[in-house]
C-alpha atoms as a PDB file:
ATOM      1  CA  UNK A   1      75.044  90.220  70.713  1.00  0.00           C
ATOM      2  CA  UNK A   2      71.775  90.155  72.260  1.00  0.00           C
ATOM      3  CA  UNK A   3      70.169  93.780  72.929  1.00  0.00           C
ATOM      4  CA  UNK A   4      67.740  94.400  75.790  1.00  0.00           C
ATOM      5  CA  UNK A   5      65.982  97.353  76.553  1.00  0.00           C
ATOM      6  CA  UNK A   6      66.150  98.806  80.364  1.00  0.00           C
ATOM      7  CA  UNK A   7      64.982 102.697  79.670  1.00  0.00           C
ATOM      8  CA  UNK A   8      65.165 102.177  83.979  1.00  0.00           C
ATOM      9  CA  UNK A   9      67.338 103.492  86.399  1.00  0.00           C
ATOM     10  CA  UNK A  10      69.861 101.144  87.774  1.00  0.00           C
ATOM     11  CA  UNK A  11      72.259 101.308  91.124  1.00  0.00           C
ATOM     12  CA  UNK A  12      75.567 102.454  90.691  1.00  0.00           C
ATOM     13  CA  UNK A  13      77.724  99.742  91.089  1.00  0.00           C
ATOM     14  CA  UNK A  14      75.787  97.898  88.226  1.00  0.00           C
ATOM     15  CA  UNK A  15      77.150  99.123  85.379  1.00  0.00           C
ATOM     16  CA  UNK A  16      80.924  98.170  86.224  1.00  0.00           C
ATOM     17  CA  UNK A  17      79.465  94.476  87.500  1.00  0.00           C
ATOM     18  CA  UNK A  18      78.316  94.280  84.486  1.00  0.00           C
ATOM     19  CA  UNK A  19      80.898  95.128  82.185  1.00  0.00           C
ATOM     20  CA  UNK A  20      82.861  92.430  84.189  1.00  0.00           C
ATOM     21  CA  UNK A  21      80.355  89.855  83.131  1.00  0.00           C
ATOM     22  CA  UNK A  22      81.037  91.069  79.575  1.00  0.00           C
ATOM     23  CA  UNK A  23      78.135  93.335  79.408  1.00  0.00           C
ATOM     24  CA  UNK A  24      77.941  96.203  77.219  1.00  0.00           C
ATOM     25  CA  UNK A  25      75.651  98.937  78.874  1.00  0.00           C
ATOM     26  CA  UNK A  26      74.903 101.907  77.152  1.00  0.00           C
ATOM     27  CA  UNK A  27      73.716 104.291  79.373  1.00  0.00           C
ATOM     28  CA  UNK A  28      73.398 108.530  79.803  1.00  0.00           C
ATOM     29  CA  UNK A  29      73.760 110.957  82.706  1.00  0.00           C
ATOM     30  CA  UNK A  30      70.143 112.344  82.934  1.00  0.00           C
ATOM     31  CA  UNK A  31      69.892 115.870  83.837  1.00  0.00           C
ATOM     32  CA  UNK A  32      68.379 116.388  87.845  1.00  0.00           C
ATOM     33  CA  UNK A  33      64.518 117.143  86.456  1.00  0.00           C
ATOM     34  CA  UNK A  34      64.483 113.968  84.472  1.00  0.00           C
ATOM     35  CA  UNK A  35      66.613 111.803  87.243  1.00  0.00           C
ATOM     36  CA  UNK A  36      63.999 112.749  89.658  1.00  0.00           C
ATOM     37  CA  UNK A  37      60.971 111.940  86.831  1.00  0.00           C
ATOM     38  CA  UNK A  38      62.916 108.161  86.841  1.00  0.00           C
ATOM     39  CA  UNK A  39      63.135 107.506  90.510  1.00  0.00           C
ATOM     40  CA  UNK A  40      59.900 108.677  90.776  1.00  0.00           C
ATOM     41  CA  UNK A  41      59.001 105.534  88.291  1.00  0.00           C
ATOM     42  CA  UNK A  42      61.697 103.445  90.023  1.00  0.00           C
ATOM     43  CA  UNK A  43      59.238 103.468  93.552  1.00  0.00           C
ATOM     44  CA  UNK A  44      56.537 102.083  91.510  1.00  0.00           C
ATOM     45  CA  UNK A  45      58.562  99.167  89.882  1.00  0.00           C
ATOM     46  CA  UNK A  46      59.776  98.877  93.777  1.00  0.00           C
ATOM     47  CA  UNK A  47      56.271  99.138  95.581  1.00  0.00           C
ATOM     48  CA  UNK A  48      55.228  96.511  93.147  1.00  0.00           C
ATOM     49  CA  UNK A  49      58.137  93.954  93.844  1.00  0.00           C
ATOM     50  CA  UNK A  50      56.994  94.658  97.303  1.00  0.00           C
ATOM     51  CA  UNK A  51      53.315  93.280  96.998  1.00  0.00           C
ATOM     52  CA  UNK A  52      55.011  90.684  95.199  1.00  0.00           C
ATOM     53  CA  UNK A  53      57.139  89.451  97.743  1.00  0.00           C
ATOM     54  CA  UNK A  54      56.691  85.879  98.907  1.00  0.00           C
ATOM     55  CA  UNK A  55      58.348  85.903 101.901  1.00  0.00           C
ATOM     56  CA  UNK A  56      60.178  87.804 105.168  1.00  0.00           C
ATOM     57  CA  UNK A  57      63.484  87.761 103.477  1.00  0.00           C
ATOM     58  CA  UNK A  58      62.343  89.256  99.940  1.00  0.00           C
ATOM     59  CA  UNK A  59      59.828  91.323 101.864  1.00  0.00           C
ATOM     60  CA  UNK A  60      62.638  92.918 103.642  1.00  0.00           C
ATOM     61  CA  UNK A  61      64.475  93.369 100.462  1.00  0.00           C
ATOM     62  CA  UNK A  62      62.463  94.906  98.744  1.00  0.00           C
ATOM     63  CA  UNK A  63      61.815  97.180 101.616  1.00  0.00           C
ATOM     64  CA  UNK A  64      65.023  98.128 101.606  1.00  0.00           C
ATOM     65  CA  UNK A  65      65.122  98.804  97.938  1.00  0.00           C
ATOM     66  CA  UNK A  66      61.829 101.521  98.304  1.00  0.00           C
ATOM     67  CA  UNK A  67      63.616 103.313 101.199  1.00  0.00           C
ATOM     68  CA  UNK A  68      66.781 103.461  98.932  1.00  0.00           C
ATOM     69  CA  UNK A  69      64.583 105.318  96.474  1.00  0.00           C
ATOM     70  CA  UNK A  70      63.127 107.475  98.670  1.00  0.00           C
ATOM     71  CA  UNK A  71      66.294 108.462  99.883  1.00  0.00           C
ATOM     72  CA  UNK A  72      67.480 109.207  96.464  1.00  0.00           C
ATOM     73  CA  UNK A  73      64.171 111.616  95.794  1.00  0.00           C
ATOM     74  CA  UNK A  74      64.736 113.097  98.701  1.00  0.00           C
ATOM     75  CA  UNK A  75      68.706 114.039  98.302  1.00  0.00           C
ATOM     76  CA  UNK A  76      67.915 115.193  94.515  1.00  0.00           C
ATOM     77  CA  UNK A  77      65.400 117.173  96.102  1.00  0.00           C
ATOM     78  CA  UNK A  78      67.103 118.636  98.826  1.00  0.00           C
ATOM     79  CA  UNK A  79      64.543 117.321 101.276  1.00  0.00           C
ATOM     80  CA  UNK A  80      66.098 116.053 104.458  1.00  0.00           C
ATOM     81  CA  UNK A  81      65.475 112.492 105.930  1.00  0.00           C
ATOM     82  CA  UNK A  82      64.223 115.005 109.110  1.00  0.00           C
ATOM     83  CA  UNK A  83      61.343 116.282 107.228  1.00  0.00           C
ATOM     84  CA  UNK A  84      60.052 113.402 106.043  1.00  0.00           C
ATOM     85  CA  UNK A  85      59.886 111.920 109.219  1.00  0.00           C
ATOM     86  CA  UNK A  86      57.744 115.286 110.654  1.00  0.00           C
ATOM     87  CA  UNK A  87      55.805 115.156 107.774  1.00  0.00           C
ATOM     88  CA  UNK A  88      55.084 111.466 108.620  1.00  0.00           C
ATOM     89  CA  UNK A  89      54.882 112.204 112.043  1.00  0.00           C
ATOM     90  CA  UNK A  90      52.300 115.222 111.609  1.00  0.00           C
ATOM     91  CA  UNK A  91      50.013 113.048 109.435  1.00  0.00           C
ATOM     92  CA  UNK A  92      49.645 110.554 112.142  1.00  0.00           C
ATOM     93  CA  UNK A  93      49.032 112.610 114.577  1.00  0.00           C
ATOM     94  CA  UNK A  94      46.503 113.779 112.540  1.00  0.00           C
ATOM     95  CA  UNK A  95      45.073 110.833 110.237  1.00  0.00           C
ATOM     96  CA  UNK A  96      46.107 107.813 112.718  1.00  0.00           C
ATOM     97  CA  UNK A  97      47.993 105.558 111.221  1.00  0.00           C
ATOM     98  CA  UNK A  98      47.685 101.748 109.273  1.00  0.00           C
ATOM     99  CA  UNK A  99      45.259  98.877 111.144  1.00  0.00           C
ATOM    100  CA  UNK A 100      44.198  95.753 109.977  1.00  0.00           C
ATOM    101  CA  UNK A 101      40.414  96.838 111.142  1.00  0.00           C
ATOM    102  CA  UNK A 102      40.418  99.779 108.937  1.00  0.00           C
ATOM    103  CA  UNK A 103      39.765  98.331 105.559  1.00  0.00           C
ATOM    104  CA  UNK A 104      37.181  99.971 103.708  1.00  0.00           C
ATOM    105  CA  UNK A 105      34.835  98.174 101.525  1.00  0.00           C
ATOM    106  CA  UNK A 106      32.804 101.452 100.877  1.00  0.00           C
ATOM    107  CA  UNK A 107      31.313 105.141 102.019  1.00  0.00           C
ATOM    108  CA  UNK A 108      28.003 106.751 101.086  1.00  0.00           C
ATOM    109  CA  UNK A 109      28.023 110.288 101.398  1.00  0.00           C
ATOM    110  CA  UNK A 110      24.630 112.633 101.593  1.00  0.00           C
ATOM    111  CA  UNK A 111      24.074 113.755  98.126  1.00  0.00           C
ATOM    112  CA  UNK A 112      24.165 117.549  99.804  1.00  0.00           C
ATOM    113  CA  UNK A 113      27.610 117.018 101.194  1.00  0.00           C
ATOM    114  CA  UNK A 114      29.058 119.199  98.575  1.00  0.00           C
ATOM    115  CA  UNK A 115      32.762 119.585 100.477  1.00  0.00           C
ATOM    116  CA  UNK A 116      33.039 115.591 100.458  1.00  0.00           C
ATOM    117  CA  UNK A 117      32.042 114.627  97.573  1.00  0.00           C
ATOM    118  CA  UNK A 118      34.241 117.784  96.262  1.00  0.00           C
ATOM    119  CA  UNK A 119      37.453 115.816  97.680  1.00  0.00           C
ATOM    120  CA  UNK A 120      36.435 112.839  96.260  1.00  0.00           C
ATOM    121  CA  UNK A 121      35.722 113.772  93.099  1.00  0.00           C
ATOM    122  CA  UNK A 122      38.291 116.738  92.453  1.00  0.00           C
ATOM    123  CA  UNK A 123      41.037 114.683  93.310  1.00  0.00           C
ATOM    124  CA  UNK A 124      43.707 111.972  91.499  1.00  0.00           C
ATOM    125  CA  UNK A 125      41.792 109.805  93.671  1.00  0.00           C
ATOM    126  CA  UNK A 126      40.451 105.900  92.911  1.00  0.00           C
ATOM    127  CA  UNK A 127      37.341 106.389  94.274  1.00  0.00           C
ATOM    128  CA  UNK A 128      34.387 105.967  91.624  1.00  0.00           C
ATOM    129  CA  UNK A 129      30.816 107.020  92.295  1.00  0.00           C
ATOM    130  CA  UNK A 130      28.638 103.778  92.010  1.00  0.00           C
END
């Protein structure tokens, strides 16, 4: 037999799909710390089928497949769908929300602006001082 490596979480009804193909999966029930440490790297192997996507149908896919992940964090969390939609809601209110016009090639910040550059800096952030 053939072995490949996964070390990734999978959806549920995989495993017995599988095993009807023939499939051997060997597999573990993670513990909830490290479950939620996986899904967290499951929305990144998601996001990036998103920008991947080639068209509406796939787009809408993979879509699907993020919010299926988020909804996973959240229940293993014990956040509610409620909050995250407040939370959502609260930013925009407050930060605006996603426009094509709102690209941002760069800023330049005074040199004295101490409490900007601060957040920039301070922060997991990509920005990089040029």
């Amino acid at each position: 037999m053939r072995k490949y490596t996964f070390n990734k979480l999978i959806r549920s009804k995989l495993p017995d799909r599988m095993a009807k193909e023939g499939v051997v999966v060997n597999s573990q029930k993670l513990e909830i710390e490290e479950y939620v440490v996986q899904l967290k790297q499951k929305i990144i192997e998601e996001a990036n089928e998103v920008s991947e996507a080639k068209s509406r149908e796939e787009l809408i896919t993979e879509l699907a497949d993020v919010l299926e992940v988020i909804y996973a964090i959240a229940e293993s969390t014990e956040i509610s769908q409620v909050e995250i939609e407040q939370a959502r809601i609260e930013k925009r209110e407050i930060n605006g929300y996603f426009k094509p016009e709102n690209y941002v090639h760069y800023i330049q910040v005074a040199h004295d602006n101490h409490k900007v550059i601060e957040y920039l800096e301070n922060k997991n952030r990509p920005y990089k001082f040029t």
